[in-house]
Short mmCIF file of C-alpha atoms in Angstrom, two decimals:
data_model
loop_
_atom_site.label_atom_id
_atom_site.label_comp_id
_atom_site.label_asym_id
_atom_site.label_seq_id
_atom_site.Cartn_x
_atom_site.Cartn_y
_atom_site.Cartn_z
CA ASP A 1 117.36 206.39 119.18
CA LEU A 2 118.42 203.07 120.49
CA LYS A 3 121.48 203.08 118.30
CA SER A 4 122.44 206.58 119.55
CA GLU A 5 121.82 205.80 123.19
CA MET A 6 124.05 202.85 122.96
CA ASN A 7 126.69 204.84 121.31
CA LYS A 8 126.52 207.30 124.20
CA THR A 9 126.69 204.72 126.99
CA ARG A 10 129.31 202.86 125.12
CA LYS A 11 131.90 205.49 125.92
CA LEU A 12 131.22 205.35 129.48
CA PRO A 13 133.29 202.41 130.56
CA LEU A 14 136.19 203.61 128.49
CA LYS A 15 136.36 206.84 130.65
CA LYS A 16 135.89 205.05 134.05
CA ASP A 17 138.54 202.36 133.15
CA THR A 18 141.43 204.59 132.15
CA ARG A 19 142.92 204.12 135.26
CA ALA A 20 142.30 200.41 135.69
CA SER A 21 144.42 197.61 134.91
CA ASP A 22 144.52 195.94 131.37
CA SER A 23 142.57 192.86 132.79
CA SER A 24 140.05 195.00 134.04
CA GLN A 25 139.72 196.69 130.65
CA GLU A 26 139.36 193.28 128.96
CA ASP A 27 136.78 192.18 131.61
CA ALA A 28 134.78 195.44 130.76
CA ILE A 29 134.92 194.79 126.83
CA ASP A 30 133.80 191.05 127.34
CA GLN A 31 131.02 192.20 129.48
CA TRP A 32 130.05 194.81 127.11
CA ALA A 33 129.91 192.18 124.30
CA ARG A 34 127.48 190.18 126.53
CA ARG A 35 125.33 193.31 127.01
CA ARG A 36 125.15 193.76 123.34
CA LYS A 37 124.14 190.21 122.67
CA GLN A 38 121.53 190.22 125.50
CA PHE A 39 120.10 193.48 124.10
CA LYS A 40 119.51 191.98 120.74
CA ASP A 41 118.08 188.72 122.15
CA SER A 42 115.80 190.84 124.32
CA LYS A 43 114.52 192.64 121.06
CA LYS A 44 113.43 189.21 119.89
CA CYS A 45 111.34 188.39 122.99
CA SER A 46 110.70 191.75 124.56
CA SER A 47 108.58 192.10 127.50
CA THR A 48 105.54 194.54 128.28
CA GLY A 49 105.57 197.67 130.36
CA GLY A 50 109.32 198.19 130.62
CA SER A 51 111.57 196.72 133.01
CA SER A 52 108.80 195.79 135.48
CA ILE A 53 108.21 192.71 133.46
CA ASN A 54 111.32 192.37 131.58
CA SER A 55 112.19 188.74 130.81
CA THR A 56 115.98 188.99 129.96
CA ILE A 57 118.22 187.95 132.53
CA THR A 58 121.83 188.90 132.75
CA GLU A 59 124.61 186.16 132.86
CA GLY A 60 126.98 188.17 134.98
CA SER A 61 127.11 191.75 136.61
CA ILE A 62 124.87 194.40 135.37
CA ASN A 63 126.57 197.42 136.94
CA SER A 64 129.58 195.88 138.82
CA GLU A 65 131.44 198.01 141.32
CA ASP A 66 134.60 196.19 140.26
CA ALA A 67 134.38 196.07 136.34
CA ARG A 68 132.56 199.20 135.82
CA SER A 69 130.14 197.82 133.28
CA VAL A 70 127.24 199.73 131.86
CA ASP A 71 123.68 199.25 132.73
CA LEU A 72 121.48 198.96 129.73
CA GLY A 73 118.45 198.43 131.70
CA LEU A 74 118.09 194.75 130.88
CA TYR A 75 117.64 193.72 134.54
CA SER A 76 114.95 191.24 135.29
CA GLU A 77 113.07 189.74 138.30
CA ASN A 78 112.22 186.35 136.87
CA GLU A 79 113.20 183.78 134.27
CA GLU A 80 110.00 183.07 132.60
CA ARG A 81 109.50 184.66 129.34
CA GLY A 82 107.97 188.29 130.08
CA PHE A 83 106.11 187.07 133.23
CA TYR A 84 106.63 188.68 136.67
CA THR A 85 106.41 185.70 139.03
CA GLU A 86 108.23 186.88 141.98
CA ASN A 87 105.39 186.72 144.47
CA PHE A 88 104.19 183.31 143.14
CA HIS A 89 107.55 182.03 143.72
CA SER A 90 108.11 183.54 147.09
CA ALA A 91 105.20 181.47 148.86
CA ALA A 92 103.42 178.17 148.31
CA TRP A 93 100.03 178.57 146.69
CA VAL A 94 97.17 176.15 145.88
CA PHE A 95 94.34 176.61 143.32
CA ARG A 96 90.80 176.32 144.66
CA GLY A 97 89.19 177.40 141.38
CA ASP A 98 85.54 178.71 141.69
CA ASP A 99 84.83 176.47 144.63
CA VAL A 100 85.21 179.28 147.30
CA SER A 101 82.49 178.17 149.65
CA PRO A 102 84.02 177.68 153.09
CA ASP A 103 81.62 174.56 153.67
CA ASN A 104 83.60 172.98 150.91
CA SER A 105 86.76 174.28 151.50
CA PRO A 106 89.15 174.07 149.58
CA ARG A 107 88.58 172.18 146.39
CA CYS A 108 92.39 171.66 146.20
CA LEU A 109 92.33 169.54 149.11
CA SER A 110 88.73 168.15 148.88
CA LYS A 111 87.89 164.51 149.24
CA ARG A 112 85.21 164.80 146.55
CA PRO A 113 86.25 162.68 143.48
CA ARG A 114 86.47 164.67 140.22
CA PRO A 115 88.26 164.14 136.94
CA VAL A 116 91.54 165.89 136.79
CA ALA A 117 94.55 166.13 134.34
CA ILE A 118 97.33 164.55 136.19
CA ARG A 119 101.03 164.78 135.62
CA GLU A 120 102.82 161.73 137.18
CA ARG A 121 106.19 161.50 138.50
CA THR A 122 108.14 158.74 140.50
CA VAL A 123 109.35 159.50 144.08
CA LYS A 124 111.78 157.14 145.78
CA ILE A 125 112.06 157.59 149.56
CA ALA A 126 114.87 156.14 151.68
CA LYS A 127 113.56 154.55 154.95
CA GLY A 128 114.70 156.34 157.96
CA THR A 129 114.72 155.56 161.61
CA GLY A 130 111.92 155.87 164.40
CA ASN A 131 108.32 155.28 164.30
CA TYR A 132 107.67 157.40 161.15
CA PRO A 133 110.68 156.44 158.98
CA TRP A 134 109.55 158.10 155.89
CA GLY A 135 108.19 161.42 157.38
CA PHE A 136 104.78 162.18 155.72
CA ARG A 137 100.98 161.76 156.42
CA ILE A 138 98.36 160.35 153.81
CA GLN A 139 94.69 161.04 154.42
CA PHE A 140 91.53 159.11 153.94
CA SER A 141 90.20 160.04 150.66
CA LYS A 142 89.77 158.55 147.08
CA PRO A 143 92.14 159.19 145.66
CA ILE A 144 94.71 159.00 148.61
CA LEU A 145 96.21 162.45 149.24
CA VAL A 146 99.36 163.71 150.90
CA THR A 147 98.42 165.99 153.63
CA GLU A 148 101.83 166.61 155.42
CA VAL A 149 105.37 166.38 154.63
CA ASP A 150 107.89 166.68 157.73
CA THR A 151 110.74 169.28 157.46
CA ASN A 152 114.10 167.82 156.79
CA SER A 153 112.72 164.42 156.33
CA ALA A 154 113.52 161.79 153.68
CA ALA A 155 110.06 162.63 152.13
CA GLU A 156 110.92 166.16 151.68
CA GLU A 157 114.37 165.33 150.42
CA ALA A 158 112.82 163.14 147.71
CA GLY A 159 110.43 165.91 146.52
CA LEU A 160 107.15 164.67 147.92
CA GLN A 161 104.72 167.52 148.24
CA VAL A 162 101.58 168.35 150.39
CA GLY A 163 98.71 167.68 147.84
CA ASP A 164 100.33 164.89 145.88
CA ILE A 165 97.95 162.00 144.89
CA LEU A 166 99.18 158.62 145.51
CA ILE A 167 98.83 156.45 142.25
CA ALA A 168 100.98 153.41 143.13
CA VAL A 169 103.21 152.09 145.98
CA ASN A 170 106.04 149.63 145.25
CA GLY A 171 104.45 148.80 141.93
CA THR A 172 100.90 148.32 143.06
CA ASP A 173 97.98 150.48 142.13
CA VAL A 174 96.44 152.21 145.09
CA THR A 175 94.03 154.49 143.50
CA SER A 176 90.97 152.54 144.57
CA MET A 177 92.70 151.18 147.84
CA PRO A 178 91.93 152.39 151.40
CA HIS A 179 94.78 154.58 152.73
CA SER A 180 95.23 152.09 155.55
CA GLU A 181 96.03 149.12 153.08
CA ALA A 182 98.40 151.53 151.05
CA ALA A 183 100.12 152.21 154.42
CA ASN A 184 100.62 148.55 155.16
CA LEU A 185 101.86 147.95 151.50
CA ALA A 186 104.59 150.52 152.16
CA ARG A 187 105.46 149.17 155.61
CA LYS A 188 105.92 145.63 154.30
CA GLY A 189 108.10 146.85 151.30
CA PRO A 190 111.84 147.30 150.91
CA ASP A 191 113.64 150.01 152.62
CA ILE A 192 113.36 152.15 149.56
CA LEU A 193 109.85 153.28 149.18
CA THR A 194 108.98 153.78 145.61
CA MET A 195 105.79 155.67 144.69
CA ILE A 196 104.20 157.10 141.63
CA VAL A 197 102.40 160.26 142.62
CA GLY A 198 100.31 162.54 140.49
CA SER A 199 99.53 166.22 140.66
CA ASP A 200 97.37 168.72 138.90
CA ILE A 201 96.82 172.44 138.78
CA SER A 202 94.37 172.12 141.81
CA ARG A 203 96.28 169.83 144.12
CA TYR A 204 100.00 170.66 143.45
CA PRO A 205 101.16 173.35 145.75
CA ASN A 206 103.96 175.83 144.63
CA THR A 207 107.15 175.34 146.54
CA PRO A 208 108.91 178.58 147.41
CA ARG A 209 112.41 178.90 145.84
CA PRO A 210 115.46 179.64 147.96
CA THR A 211 115.62 183.25 149.23
CA CYS A 212 118.00 185.03 151.50
CA ARG A 213 118.75 188.70 152.33
CA GLY A 214 120.97 190.70 154.60
CA TYR A 215 124.23 192.62 154.99
CA LEU A 216 127.80 190.98 154.13
CA HIS A 217 131.08 192.49 153.62
CA LYS A 218 132.29 191.95 149.95
CA ARG A 219 135.86 191.97 148.99
CA THR A 220 136.73 194.54 146.36
CA GLN A 221 139.02 193.43 143.60
CA SER A 222 139.46 196.54 141.43
CA ALA A 223 142.88 197.71 140.53
CA ILE A 224 142.47 200.95 142.53
CA LEU A 225 140.16 200.26 145.53
CA LYS A 226 141.03 197.23 147.57
CA GLY A 227 139.40 195.95 150.77
CA TRP A 228 135.95 194.93 152.29
CA ARG A 229 132.79 197.01 151.78
CA LYS A 230 129.50 196.33 153.47
CA ARG A 231 126.68 195.83 150.90
CA TRP A 232 122.99 194.65 151.26
CA PHE A 233 122.59 191.15 149.45
CA VAL A 234 119.38 189.75 148.23
CA LEU A 235 119.23 186.11 146.97
CA LYS A 236 116.07 185.93 144.71
CA HIS A 237 113.68 183.04 144.08
CA ASN A 238 114.96 182.68 140.64
CA GLY A 239 118.70 181.84 141.88
CA TYR A 240 120.19 185.24 141.18
CA LEU A 241 122.32 187.14 143.73
CA HIS A 242 121.60 190.91 143.77
CA TYR A 243 123.37 193.28 145.94
CA TYR A 244 122.88 197.00 146.78
CA LYS A 245 124.80 199.74 148.52
CA HIS A 246 122.26 199.95 151.10
CA LYS A 247 119.22 198.18 152.37
CA LYS A 248 116.95 200.96 151.49
CA ASP A 249 118.17 200.79 147.84
CA GLU A 250 116.36 197.32 147.25
CA GLY A 251 113.14 197.98 145.19
CA LYS A 252 114.14 201.68 144.74
CA CYS A 253 117.37 201.39 142.67
CA ARG A 254 118.75 198.82 140.26
CA PRO A 255 121.26 196.44 142.14
CA LEU A 256 125.05 197.15 141.64
CA GLU A 257 125.44 193.61 140.47
CA VAL A 258 123.50 190.59 139.47
CA THR A 259 125.21 187.14 139.65
CA LYS A 260 123.63 183.75 138.49
CA LEU A 261 124.40 181.08 141.16
CA GLU A 262 123.15 178.06 139.27
CA GLY A 263 126.22 175.74 138.64
CA ALA A 264 128.50 178.06 140.83
CA GLU A 265 131.10 176.70 143.11
CA ILE A 266 130.78 177.95 146.69
CA GLY A 267 132.47 177.05 150.07
CA ILE A 268 134.28 178.38 153.17
CA ASP A 269 137.54 180.17 152.50
CA THR A 270 140.59 180.27 154.81
CA SER A 271 143.05 181.85 152.45
CA LEU A 272 142.48 185.45 153.51
CA GLY A 273 143.00 184.88 157.15
CA LYS A 274 139.60 186.22 158.28
CA PRO A 275 136.85 184.40 160.08
CA PHE A 276 133.54 183.81 158.48
CA VAL A 277 134.61 184.28 154.89
CA PHE A 278 133.20 182.33 152.08
CA LYS A 279 133.55 182.53 148.41
CA CYS A 280 131.57 181.94 145.14
CA VAL A 281 132.93 181.10 141.68
CA PRO A 282 130.10 181.66 139.21
CA GLN A 283 129.81 179.16 136.24
CA VAL A 284 129.99 182.18 133.70
CA GLY A 285 133.10 184.50 133.70
CA ASN A 286 136.36 184.09 135.49
CA ARG A 287 135.65 186.01 138.77
CA ILE A 288 135.73 184.88 142.23
CA PHE A 289 133.62 186.46 144.87
CA TYR A 290 134.57 186.75 148.47
CA PHE A 291 132.18 187.49 151.23
CA CYS A 292 132.43 187.87 154.96
CA ALA A 293 129.65 187.32 157.43
CA THR A 294 129.35 188.76 160.96
CA SER A 295 129.08 185.17 162.58
CA ASN A 296 129.38 181.57 161.79
CA GLN A 297 125.52 181.07 162.04
CA GLU A 298 125.17 184.00 159.51
CA MET A 299 127.59 182.27 157.31
CA LYS A 300 125.99 178.88 157.41
CA ARG A 301 122.67 180.56 156.73
CA TRP A 302 123.90 182.15 153.35
CA LEU A 303 125.78 179.04 152.46
CA GLU A 304 122.67 176.74 152.73
CA ALA A 305 120.58 179.26 150.83
CA MET A 306 123.20 179.60 148.02
CA ASP A 307 123.58 175.72 147.92
CA LYS A 308 119.90 175.41 146.94
CA ALA A 309 120.25 178.13 144.33
CA VAL A 310 123.42 176.42 143.08
CA HIS A 311 121.63 172.98 142.72
CA PRO A 312 118.14 174.00 141.65
CA ILE A 313 115.29 171.53 141.09
CA HIS A 314 114.09 172.16 137.55
CA GLN A 315 110.56 171.09 137.81
CA ASN A 316 107.83 173.60 136.91
CA HIS A 317 104.90 174.14 139.05
CA VAL A 318 101.93 172.62 136.97
CA TRP A 319 100.53 176.26 136.84
CA VAL A 320 103.65 177.55 135.25
CA ASP A 321 103.27 174.82 132.51
CA VAL A 322 99.75 175.94 132.02
CA THR A 323 100.74 179.54 131.61
CA LEU A 324 103.49 178.89 129.29
CA HIS A 325 101.25 177.00 126.99
CA ASN A 326 98.64 179.63 127.09
CA THR A 327 101.22 182.24 126.04
CA THR A 328 101.60 180.37 122.65
CA LEU A 329 97.93 180.88 121.87
CA PRO A 330 96.12 183.93 120.29
CA PRO A 331 94.29 186.01 122.78
CA LEU A 332 90.73 184.79 122.08
CA ALA A 333 91.92 181.00 121.98
CA ILE A 334 92.39 181.08 125.81
CA LYS A 335 89.32 179.33 127.10
CA ASN A 336 86.81 180.92 129.42
CA PRO A 337 88.80 184.06 130.30
CA GLU A 338 87.36 185.91 133.26
CA CYS A 339 87.92 189.38 131.57
CA LEU A 340 89.35 190.65 128.26
CA GLY A 341 89.96 193.97 126.68
CA LEU A 342 92.39 196.98 126.45
CA LEU A 343 94.37 198.04 129.37
CA HIS A 344 97.10 200.73 129.68
CA GLN A 345 99.96 199.78 132.20
CA LEU A 346 102.11 202.56 133.80
CA ASP A 347 105.97 202.33 133.05
CA ARG A 348 107.35 203.83 135.96
CA SER A 349 110.86 204.15 134.72
CA LYS A 350 109.64 206.13 131.89
CA ASP A 351 106.45 207.62 133.32
CA VAL A 352 104.40 206.58 130.31
CA TRP A 353 101.24 204.36 129.85
CA ILE A 354 101.70 201.51 127.46
CA GLN A 355 98.64 199.98 125.94
CA HIS A 356 98.17 196.14 125.75
CA TYR A 357 95.30 193.82 124.75
CA CYS A 358 94.85 191.82 128.03
CA ILE A 359 93.38 188.60 129.03
CA LEU A 360 92.67 187.54 132.45
CA LYS A 361 92.41 183.79 133.56
CA ASP A 362 92.98 182.16 136.95
CA GLY A 363 94.99 184.83 138.54
CA CYS A 364 97.15 185.53 135.59
CA LEU A 365 97.07 188.76 133.46
CA TYR A 366 98.34 188.13 129.98
CA PHE A 367 99.68 191.07 127.82
CA TYR A 368 99.38 191.02 124.11
CA ALA A 369 100.48 193.84 121.67
CA THR A 370 97.12 193.78 119.84
CA LEU A 371 94.05 191.58 119.40
CA ARG A 372 95.73 189.65 116.70
CA SER A 373 99.16 189.12 118.13
CA THR A 374 100.61 185.82 118.90
CA PRO A 375 102.21 185.05 121.38
CA ALA A 376 101.77 186.82 124.50
CA GLN A 377 104.37 189.47 125.28
CA GLY A 378 104.26 188.93 128.87
CA GLY A 379 102.15 189.43 132.00
CA LEU A 380 101.79 189.16 135.76
CA TYR A 381 101.12 186.49 138.22
CA LEU A 382 98.55 188.03 140.55
CA GLN A 383 98.52 185.41 143.54
CA GLY A 384 98.25 187.38 146.96
CA TYR A 385 97.82 190.72 145.14
CA ILE A 386 95.38 193.46 146.57
CA VAL A 387 93.26 195.23 143.97
CA SER A 388 91.83 198.70 144.52
CA GLU A 389 90.85 201.91 142.81
CA GLN A 390 93.11 204.92 143.22
CA SER A 391 93.86 208.22 141.77
CA LEU A 392 97.35 208.89 140.20
CA GLY A 393 98.61 212.00 138.93
CA SER A 394 96.08 213.51 136.40
CA LYS A 395 94.07 210.14 136.34
CA ARG A 396 91.32 209.87 138.69
CA SER A 397 90.60 206.26 138.26
CA VAL A 398 93.42 203.94 138.20
CA ILE A 399 93.64 200.21 139.09
CA GLU A 400 96.43 199.63 141.82
CA LEU A 401 97.83 195.98 142.19
CA LYS A 402 99.45 196.01 145.52
CA PRO A 403 101.79 193.06 146.56
CA PRO A 404 101.53 191.62 150.16
CA SER A 405 105.15 192.69 150.85
CA GLU A 406 107.14 195.79 149.91
CA GLU A 407 109.80 193.68 148.49
CA PHE A 408 107.59 192.95 145.36
CA LYS A 409 106.46 195.29 142.69
CA THR A 410 103.26 197.48 142.78
CA PHE A 411 101.60 197.67 139.30
CA TYR A 412 99.10 200.38 137.94
CA LEU A 413 96.73 199.73 135.27
CA CYS A 414 93.94 201.88 133.44
CA ALA A 415 91.10 200.96 131.35
CA GLU A 416 89.33 203.07 128.81
CA ASN A 417 87.00 204.77 131.33
CA VAL A 418 85.62 204.37 134.84
CA ASN A 419 83.10 202.01 134.23
CA GLU A 420 85.72 199.58 132.49
CA ASN A 421 88.14 200.05 135.43
CA LYS A 422 85.23 198.91 137.87
CA ARG A 423 84.59 195.89 135.51
CA TRP A 424 88.36 194.91 135.63
CA ILE A 425 88.63 195.34 139.29
CA THR A 426 85.72 193.15 140.00
CA ALA A 427 87.21 190.54 137.83
CA LEU A 428 90.59 190.78 139.08
CA LYS A 429 89.42 190.32 142.75
CA ALA A 430 87.47 187.09 141.69
CA SER A 431 90.33 185.78 139.80
CA ILE A 432 92.98 186.29 142.49
CA ASN A 433 90.56 184.78 145.14
CA LYS A 434 90.81 181.41 143.33
CA TRP A 435 94.09 180.95 144.90
CA LEU A 436 94.99 180.25 148.66
CA PRO A 437 98.23 180.28 150.59
CA LEU A 438 99.05 176.76 151.32
CA HIS A 439 99.23 177.24 155.03
CA GLN A 440 95.70 178.63 154.93
CA ALA A 441 94.52 175.66 152.65
CA ILE A 442 96.02 173.15 154.99
CA GLN A 443 94.61 174.99 157.93
CA ASP A 444 90.99 174.95 156.48
CA PHE A 445 91.31 171.36 155.57
CA MET A 446 92.60 170.18 158.85
CA ASN A 447 89.64 171.81 160.73
CA ARG A 448 87.57 168.99 158.96
CA PRO A 449 87.81 165.87 161.03
CA LEU A 450 89.27 163.29 158.72
CA GLU A 451 91.23 160.14 159.21
CA GLU A 452 94.96 160.04 158.65
CA THR A 453 97.88 157.88 158.57
CA ARG A 454 101.41 158.96 159.67
CA MET A 455 104.19 157.22 157.48
#
């Protein structure tokens, strides 16, 4: 069936390109070759539940207006293998585990010492001007904890994050040192403050990846139609630029094109004689994209967001590392799961229910083909999702996983019977409740009077 479907779609670009130039035909052939390769690769690492958790990311356009390439349904929302991580990457989250009592809120920023698995890294901060030249706060605790990082500060630029643990300052161990002594050690040191900081799953908040959305005019370069077309653009958290015909199409239709920005060249362009024009030259392919904003401020907003996507910081959140490790384990080898068993997930593109063996652990739902399958086929990061029981079509009892924003996907699951559904709903709610938005965690923590030092 797949071969026959591919043979059918294979003819489409030839019909649409009969009036196009030879170069446009060559582009279409090259893109078709890439589509075939990605299709084969996706079979080796297929995701669960159809395109909603598909892990294969295209390297160029998926359904370009200009090149008329064919959409084979390989479009994806994320870059991790088979995992839908969009909501996790869209906001900052911290893990509080089972410690959900407001009196001890939250464990991720608690001053109580406890054994943790720490991943160390070195942060070098150039000294700025003013009374607080580095731009961060540390809190009276053991170990010393970073509780605030100023926006656009040297500390933020160096990658220091709220929740980081201070291990050494300018070569001196500070794990047992009062925070005031550590502050003096930093002040008396050189202009480059060198710190070894540690982070674990509980104290290391997720940093949202760059995102931007809005209308831009895009220059059309096809052989037949030339000019500027107004399109709705979305820069995703994974560094891929999507665009749609209309704003209302986002989340409902597949994008007209998807472009990877990492490694691309971007900048203001004056060659076309129009104001507020900027261009993007992706690393893959030989196309040049020209965009036109409505104002200088809007153009700068897009250029700043795109620049972050062009030069991403490749350091996984600790939780991503943990998740990817768990995917390599058999289902029953994941320690202390909160719930396990068979679940059916709705593939809305085909209106069919697909059965998986599922493991729920710390806000992540892992999908396996069977109980004996390894590795996991994919899964969902459920941070921020709302769980409820709904009726859907002929099914009276369905688990609805609803995101906090309409820009993200809603998922539907169904267990073997109503009682199993209720068991899963209870477990899902408890598991999601282990995570807090960073702003809420900081607010809860700041409500407790603790001594701090601003650096």
